[in-house]
CSV table of C-alpha atoms in Angstrom, one decimal:
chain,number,residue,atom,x,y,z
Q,1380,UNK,CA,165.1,181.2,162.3
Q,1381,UNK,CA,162.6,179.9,159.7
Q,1382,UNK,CA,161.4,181.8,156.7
Q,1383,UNK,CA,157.7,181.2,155.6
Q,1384,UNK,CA,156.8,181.5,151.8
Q,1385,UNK,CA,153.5,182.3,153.1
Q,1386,UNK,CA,151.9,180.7,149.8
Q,1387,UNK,CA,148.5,181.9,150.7
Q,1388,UNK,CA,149.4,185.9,150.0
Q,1389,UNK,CA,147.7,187.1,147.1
Q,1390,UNK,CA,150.3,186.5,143.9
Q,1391,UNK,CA,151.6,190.2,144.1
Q,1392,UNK,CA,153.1,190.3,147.1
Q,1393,UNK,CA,154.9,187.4,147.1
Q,1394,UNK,CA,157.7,188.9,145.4
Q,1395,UNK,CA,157.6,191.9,147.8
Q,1396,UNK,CA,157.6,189.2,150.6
Q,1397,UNK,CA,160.5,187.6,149.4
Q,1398,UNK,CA,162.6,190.5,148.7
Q,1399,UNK,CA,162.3,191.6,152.0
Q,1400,UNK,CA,162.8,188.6,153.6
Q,1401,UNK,CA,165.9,187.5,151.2
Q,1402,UNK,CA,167.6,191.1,152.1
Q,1403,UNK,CA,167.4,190.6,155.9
Q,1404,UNK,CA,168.6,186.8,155.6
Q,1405,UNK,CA,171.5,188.3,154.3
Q,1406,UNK,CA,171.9,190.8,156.4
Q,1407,UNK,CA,172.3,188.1,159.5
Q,1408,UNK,CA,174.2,185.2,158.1
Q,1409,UNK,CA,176.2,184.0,155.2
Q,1410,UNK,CA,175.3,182.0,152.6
Q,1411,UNK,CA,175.7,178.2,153.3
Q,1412,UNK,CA,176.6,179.2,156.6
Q,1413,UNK,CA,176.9,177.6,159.9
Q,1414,UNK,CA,173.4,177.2,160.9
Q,1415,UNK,CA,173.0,175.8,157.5
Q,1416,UNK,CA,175.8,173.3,158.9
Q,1417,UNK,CA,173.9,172.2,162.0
Q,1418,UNK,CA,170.3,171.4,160.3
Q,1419,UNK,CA,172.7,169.1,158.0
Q,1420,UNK,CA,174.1,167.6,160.9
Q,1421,UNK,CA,170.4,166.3,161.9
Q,1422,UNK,CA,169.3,165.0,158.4
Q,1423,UNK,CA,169.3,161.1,157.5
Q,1424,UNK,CA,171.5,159.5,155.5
Q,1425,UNK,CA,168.8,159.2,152.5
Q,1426,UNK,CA,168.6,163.2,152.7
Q,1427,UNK,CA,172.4,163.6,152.4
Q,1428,UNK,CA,172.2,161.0,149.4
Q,1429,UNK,CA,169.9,163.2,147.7
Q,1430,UNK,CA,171.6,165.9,148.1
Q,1431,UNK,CA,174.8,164.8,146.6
Q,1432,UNK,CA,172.7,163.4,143.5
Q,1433,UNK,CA,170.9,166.3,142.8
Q,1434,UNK,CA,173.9,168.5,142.8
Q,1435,UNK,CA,175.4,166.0,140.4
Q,1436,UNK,CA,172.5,166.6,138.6
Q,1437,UNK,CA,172.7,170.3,138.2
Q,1438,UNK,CA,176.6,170.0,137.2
Q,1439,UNK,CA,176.2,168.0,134.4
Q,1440,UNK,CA,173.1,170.2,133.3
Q,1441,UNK,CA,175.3,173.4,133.1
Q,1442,UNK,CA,178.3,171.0,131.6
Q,1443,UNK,CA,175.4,170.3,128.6
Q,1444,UNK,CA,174.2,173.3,128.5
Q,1445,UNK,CA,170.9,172.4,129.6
Q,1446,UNK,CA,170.6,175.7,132.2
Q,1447,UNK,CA,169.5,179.1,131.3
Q,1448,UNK,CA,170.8,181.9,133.2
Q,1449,UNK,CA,170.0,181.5,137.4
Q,1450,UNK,CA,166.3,180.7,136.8
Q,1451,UNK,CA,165.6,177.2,136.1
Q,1452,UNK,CA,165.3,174.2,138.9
Q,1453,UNK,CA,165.5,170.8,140.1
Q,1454,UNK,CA,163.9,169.5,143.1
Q,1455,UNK,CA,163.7,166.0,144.9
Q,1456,UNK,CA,160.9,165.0,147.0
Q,1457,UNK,CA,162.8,163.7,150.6
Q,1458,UNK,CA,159.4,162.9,152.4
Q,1459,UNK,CA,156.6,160.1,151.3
Q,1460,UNK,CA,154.2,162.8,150.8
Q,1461,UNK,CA,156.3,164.8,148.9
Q,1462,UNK,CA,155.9,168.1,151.3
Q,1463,UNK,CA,159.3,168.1,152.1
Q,1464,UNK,CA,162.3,168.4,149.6
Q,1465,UNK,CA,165.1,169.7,148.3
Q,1466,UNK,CA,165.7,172.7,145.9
Q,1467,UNK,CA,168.4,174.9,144.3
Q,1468,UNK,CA,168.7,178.1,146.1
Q,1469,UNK,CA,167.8,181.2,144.3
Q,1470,UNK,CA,170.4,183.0,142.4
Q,1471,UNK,CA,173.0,180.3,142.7
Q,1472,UNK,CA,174.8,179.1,138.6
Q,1473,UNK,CA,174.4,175.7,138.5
Q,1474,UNK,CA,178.0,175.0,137.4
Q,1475,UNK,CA,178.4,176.2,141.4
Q,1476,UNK,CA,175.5,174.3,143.1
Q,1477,UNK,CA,177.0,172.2,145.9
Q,1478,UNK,CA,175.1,169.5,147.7
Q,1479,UNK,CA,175.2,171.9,151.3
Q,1480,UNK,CA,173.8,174.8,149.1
Q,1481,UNK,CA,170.2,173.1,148.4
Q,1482,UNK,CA,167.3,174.2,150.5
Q,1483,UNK,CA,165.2,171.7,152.4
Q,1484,UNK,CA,161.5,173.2,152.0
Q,1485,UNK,CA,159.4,171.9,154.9
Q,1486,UNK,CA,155.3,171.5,155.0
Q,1487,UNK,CA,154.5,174.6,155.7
Q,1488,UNK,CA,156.9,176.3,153.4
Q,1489,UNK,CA,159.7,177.4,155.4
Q,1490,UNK,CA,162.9,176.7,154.6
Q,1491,UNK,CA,165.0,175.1,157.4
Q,1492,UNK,CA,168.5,176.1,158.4
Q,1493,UNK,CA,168.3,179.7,157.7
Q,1494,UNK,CA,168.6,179.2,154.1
Q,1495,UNK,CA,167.1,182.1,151.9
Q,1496,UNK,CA,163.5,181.3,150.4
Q,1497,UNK,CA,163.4,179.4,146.8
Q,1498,UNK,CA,162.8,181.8,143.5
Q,1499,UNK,CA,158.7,181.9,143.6
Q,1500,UNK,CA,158.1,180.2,140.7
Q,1501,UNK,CA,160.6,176.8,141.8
Q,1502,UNK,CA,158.2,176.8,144.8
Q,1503,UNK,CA,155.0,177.1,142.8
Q,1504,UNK,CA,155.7,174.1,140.4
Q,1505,UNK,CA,157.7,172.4,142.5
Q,1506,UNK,CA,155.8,172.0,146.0
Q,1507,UNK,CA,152.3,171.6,143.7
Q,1508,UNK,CA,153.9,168.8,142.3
Q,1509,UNK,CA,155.7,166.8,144.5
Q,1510,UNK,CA,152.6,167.1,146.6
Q,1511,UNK,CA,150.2,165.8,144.1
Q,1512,UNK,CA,151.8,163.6,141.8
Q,1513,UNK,CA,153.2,160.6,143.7
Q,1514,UNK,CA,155.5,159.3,140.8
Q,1515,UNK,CA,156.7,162.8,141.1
Q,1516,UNK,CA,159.6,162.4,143.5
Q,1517,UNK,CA,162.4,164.4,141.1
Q,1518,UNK,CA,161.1,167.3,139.0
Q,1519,UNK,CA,163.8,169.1,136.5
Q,1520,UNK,CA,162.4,172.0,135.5
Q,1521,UNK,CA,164.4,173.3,132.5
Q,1522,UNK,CA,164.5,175.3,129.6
Q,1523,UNK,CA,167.2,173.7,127.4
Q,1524,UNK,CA,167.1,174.6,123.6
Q,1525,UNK,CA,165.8,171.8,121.5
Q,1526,UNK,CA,163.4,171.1,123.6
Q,1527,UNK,CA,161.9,174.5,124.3
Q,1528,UNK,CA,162.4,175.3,120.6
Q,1529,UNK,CA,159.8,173.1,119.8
Q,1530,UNK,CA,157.1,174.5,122.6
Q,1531,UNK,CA,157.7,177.3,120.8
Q,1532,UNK,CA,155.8,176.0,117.3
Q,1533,UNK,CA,152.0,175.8,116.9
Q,1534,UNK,CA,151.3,172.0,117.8
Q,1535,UNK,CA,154.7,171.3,118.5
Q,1536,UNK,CA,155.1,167.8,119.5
Q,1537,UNK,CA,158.0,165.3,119.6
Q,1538,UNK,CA,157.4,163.2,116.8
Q,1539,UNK,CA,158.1,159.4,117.0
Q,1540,UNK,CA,161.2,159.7,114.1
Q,1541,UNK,CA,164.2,158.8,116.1
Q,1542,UNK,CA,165.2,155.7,118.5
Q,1543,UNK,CA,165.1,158.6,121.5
Q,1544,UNK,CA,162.2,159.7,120.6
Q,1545,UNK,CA,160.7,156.7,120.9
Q,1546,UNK,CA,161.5,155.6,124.7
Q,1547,UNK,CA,159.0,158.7,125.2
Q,1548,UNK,CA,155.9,157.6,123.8
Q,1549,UNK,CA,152.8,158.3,125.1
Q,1550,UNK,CA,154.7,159.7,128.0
Q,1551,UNK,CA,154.6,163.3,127.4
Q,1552,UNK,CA,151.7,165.8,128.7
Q,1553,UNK,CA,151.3,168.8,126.0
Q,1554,UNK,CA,150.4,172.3,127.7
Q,1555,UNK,CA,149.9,173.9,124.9
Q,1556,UNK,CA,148.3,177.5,126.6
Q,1557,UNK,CA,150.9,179.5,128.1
Q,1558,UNK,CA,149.4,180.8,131.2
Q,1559,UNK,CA,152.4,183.6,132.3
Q,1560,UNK,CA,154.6,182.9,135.3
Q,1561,UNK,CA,153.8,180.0,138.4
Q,1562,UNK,CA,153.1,182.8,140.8
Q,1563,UNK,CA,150.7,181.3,142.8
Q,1564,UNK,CA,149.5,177.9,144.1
Q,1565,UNK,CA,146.7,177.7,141.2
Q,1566,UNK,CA,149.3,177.6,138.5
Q,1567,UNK,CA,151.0,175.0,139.9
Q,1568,UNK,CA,148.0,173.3,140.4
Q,1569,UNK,CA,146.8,173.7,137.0
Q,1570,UNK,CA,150.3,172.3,135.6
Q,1571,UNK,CA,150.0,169.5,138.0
Q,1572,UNK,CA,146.7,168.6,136.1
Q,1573,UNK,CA,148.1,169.0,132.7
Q,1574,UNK,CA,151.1,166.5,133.6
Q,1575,UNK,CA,148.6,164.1,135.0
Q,1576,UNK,CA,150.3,160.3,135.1
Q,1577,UNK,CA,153.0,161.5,131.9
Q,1578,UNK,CA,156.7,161.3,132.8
Q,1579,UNK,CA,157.2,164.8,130.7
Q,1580,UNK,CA,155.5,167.9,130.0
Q,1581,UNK,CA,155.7,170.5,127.3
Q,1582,UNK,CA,155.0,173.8,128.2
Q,1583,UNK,CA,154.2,176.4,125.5
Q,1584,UNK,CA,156.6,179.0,124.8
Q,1585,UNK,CA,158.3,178.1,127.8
Q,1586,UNK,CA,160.4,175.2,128.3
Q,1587,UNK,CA,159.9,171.6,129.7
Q,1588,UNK,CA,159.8,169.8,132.8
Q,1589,UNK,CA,160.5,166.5,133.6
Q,1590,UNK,CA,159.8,164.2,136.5
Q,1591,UNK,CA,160.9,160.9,137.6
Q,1592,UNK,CA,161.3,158.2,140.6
Q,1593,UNK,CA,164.6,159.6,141.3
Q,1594,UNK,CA,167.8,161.7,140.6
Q,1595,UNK,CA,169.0,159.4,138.1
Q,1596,UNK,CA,166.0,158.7,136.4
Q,1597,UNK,CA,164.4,161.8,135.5
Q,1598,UNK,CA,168.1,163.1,134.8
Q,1599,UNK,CA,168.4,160.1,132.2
Q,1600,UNK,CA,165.6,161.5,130.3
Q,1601,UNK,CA,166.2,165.0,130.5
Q,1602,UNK,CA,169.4,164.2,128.2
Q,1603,UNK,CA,167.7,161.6,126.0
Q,1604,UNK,CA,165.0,163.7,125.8
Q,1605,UNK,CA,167.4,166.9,124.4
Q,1606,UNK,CA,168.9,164.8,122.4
Q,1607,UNK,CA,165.4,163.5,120.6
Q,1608,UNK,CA,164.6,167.0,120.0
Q,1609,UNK,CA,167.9,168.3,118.2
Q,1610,UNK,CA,167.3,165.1,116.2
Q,1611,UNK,CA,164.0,166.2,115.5
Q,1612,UNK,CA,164.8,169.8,114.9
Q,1613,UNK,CA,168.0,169.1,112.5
Q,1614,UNK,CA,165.5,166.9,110.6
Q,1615,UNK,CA,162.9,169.7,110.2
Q,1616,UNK,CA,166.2,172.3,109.2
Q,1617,UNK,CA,166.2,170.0,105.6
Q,1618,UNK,CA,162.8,170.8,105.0
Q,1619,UNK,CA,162.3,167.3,104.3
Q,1620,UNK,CA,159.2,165.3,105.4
Q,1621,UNK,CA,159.9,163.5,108.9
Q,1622,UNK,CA,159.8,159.3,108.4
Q,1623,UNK,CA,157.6,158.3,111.3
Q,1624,UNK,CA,158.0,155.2,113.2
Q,1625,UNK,CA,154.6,153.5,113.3
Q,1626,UNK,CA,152.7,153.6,116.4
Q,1627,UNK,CA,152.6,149.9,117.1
Q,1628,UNK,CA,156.6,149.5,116.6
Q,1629,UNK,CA,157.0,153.2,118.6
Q,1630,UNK,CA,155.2,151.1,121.3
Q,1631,UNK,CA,157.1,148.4,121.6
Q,1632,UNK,CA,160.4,150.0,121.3
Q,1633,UNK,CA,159.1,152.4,124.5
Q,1634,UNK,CA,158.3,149.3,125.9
Q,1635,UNK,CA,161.8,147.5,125.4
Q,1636,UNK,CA,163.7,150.6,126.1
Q,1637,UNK,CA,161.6,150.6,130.1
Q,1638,UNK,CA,162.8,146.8,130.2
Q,1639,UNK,CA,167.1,147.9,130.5
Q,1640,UNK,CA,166.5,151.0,132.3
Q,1641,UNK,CA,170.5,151.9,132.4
Q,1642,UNK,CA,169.5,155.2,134.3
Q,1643,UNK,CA,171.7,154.5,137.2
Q,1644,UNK,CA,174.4,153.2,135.7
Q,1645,UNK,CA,174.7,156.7,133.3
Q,1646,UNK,CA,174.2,158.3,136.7
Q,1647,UNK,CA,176.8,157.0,138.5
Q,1648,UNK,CA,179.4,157.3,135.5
Q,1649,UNK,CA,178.7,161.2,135.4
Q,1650,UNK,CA,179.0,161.2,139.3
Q,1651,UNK,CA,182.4,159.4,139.0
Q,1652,UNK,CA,183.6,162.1,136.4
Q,1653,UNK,CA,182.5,164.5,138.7
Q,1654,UNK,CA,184.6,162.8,141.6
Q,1655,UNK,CA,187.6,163.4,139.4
Q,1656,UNK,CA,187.2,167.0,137.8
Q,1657,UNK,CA,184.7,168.6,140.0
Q,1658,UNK,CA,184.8,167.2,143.7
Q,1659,UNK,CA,183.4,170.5,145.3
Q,1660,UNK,CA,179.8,169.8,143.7
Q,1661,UNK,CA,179.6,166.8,147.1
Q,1662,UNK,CA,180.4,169.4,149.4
């Protein structure tokens, strides 16, 4: 059986549509069950991969406290065009995402292996996305606490005042009107022109996402990025001005910082702790 997200229904009855659909999925298999099983059997290597790293990836956010509640997600493109790819299941913790529990979205929204349909707003951002921004083959949408603190200020912007910070510049996209919940295929399309050719985007009183050429990548600066904003927002606790690093030095030091990309290599050391304390999350 395949489940259709339908994304042409008008915005209020997707829910309804989902609801109904997730109750009778449940009704006729098991979560992560055996025809789950079986579409994995058929997927490539690179898909398997992918899986592992963005399970990985969802560990180490709930470890860092980077995940609020069951409603934020990651995704990872799996096809050139982006209209295929992997996503958390709706409802799951992160701190219990295994690699067999992510859904594989197909082209025409359906969700293989009898897997029950992504939250609405994952596949709203998510499938907009990967389908229109090439360098967008991981998207971690999140809404950890520094960073979302400062969406939440009136021209709130991550200032260049910290060696973290700076590896960022020029790379964020600011969408500074809150526009309510991704609900339909406009908002994601509306978010995918606000992020535009940026690595990051700051969404008002909402929280963050951030995209990258892989796993690793866009994992790498999800934490960096955190960490720039508690930086920024333990400086502003002082009530002290902020010392700005000038633009031409912010630049460079962006530029340097691209140079010795040690994405992977951070990756791989989290993956290996994970190997030790947390094998199930390769499952």
């Amino acid at each position: 059986m395949r489940i259709s997200l339908i994304a042409e229904l008008p915005p209020g009855c997707f829910p309804l549509l989902l609801s109904a659909r997730i109750d009778r999925t449940r009704e006729e298999s098991s979560y992560g069950g055996s025809h789950t099983r079986r579409s994995r059997a058929m997927e490539t290597d690179d898909i398997a991969r992918q899986r592992i790293d963005l399970a990985a990836a969802f560990r180490w956010a709930a470890r860092l406290g980077f995940h609020e509640g069951v409603c934020n997600h990651f995704s990872v493109a799996v096809s050139p065009s982006g209209d295929r790819f992997l996503v958390n299941p709706h409802g799951r913790h992160f701190s219990e995402i295994r690699a067999s529990d992510l859904l594989l979205v197909e082209p025409d929204g359906s969700v293989a292996g009898d897997g029950e349909p992504p939250e609405p707003t994952a596949f709203f951002i998510h499938s907009r996305l990967h389908r229109g921004l090439p360098h967008a083959r991981c998207i971690l949408h999140t809404h950890m606490p520094y960073a979302t603190a400062l969406t939440t200020l009136e021209g709130g912007r991550l200032e260049p005042v910290n060696q973290n910070a700076l590896r960022f510049y020029d790379q964020i996209a600011y969408d500074d009107e809150y526009n309510g919940l991704a609900l339909d295929e406009a908002e994601g399309d509306r978010m995918c022109t606000a992020l535009g050719n940026r690595q990051i985007m700051f969404m008002a009183n909402h929280g963050v996402s951030v995209i990258g050429h892989s796993v690793a990548f866009a994992f790498d600066s999800m934490y960096y990025l955190e960490r720039a904003c508690r930086n920024q927002v333990l400086a502003m606790s002082t009530g002290r001005p902020l010392k700005r690093v000038p633009d031409g030095l912010a630049r460079k030091v962006a530029q340097q910082i691209a140079g010795e990309d040690n994405s992977d290599r951070h990756f791989d050391a989290l993956k290996r702790i994970l190997d030790r304390e947390e094998p199930d999350y390769a499952a």
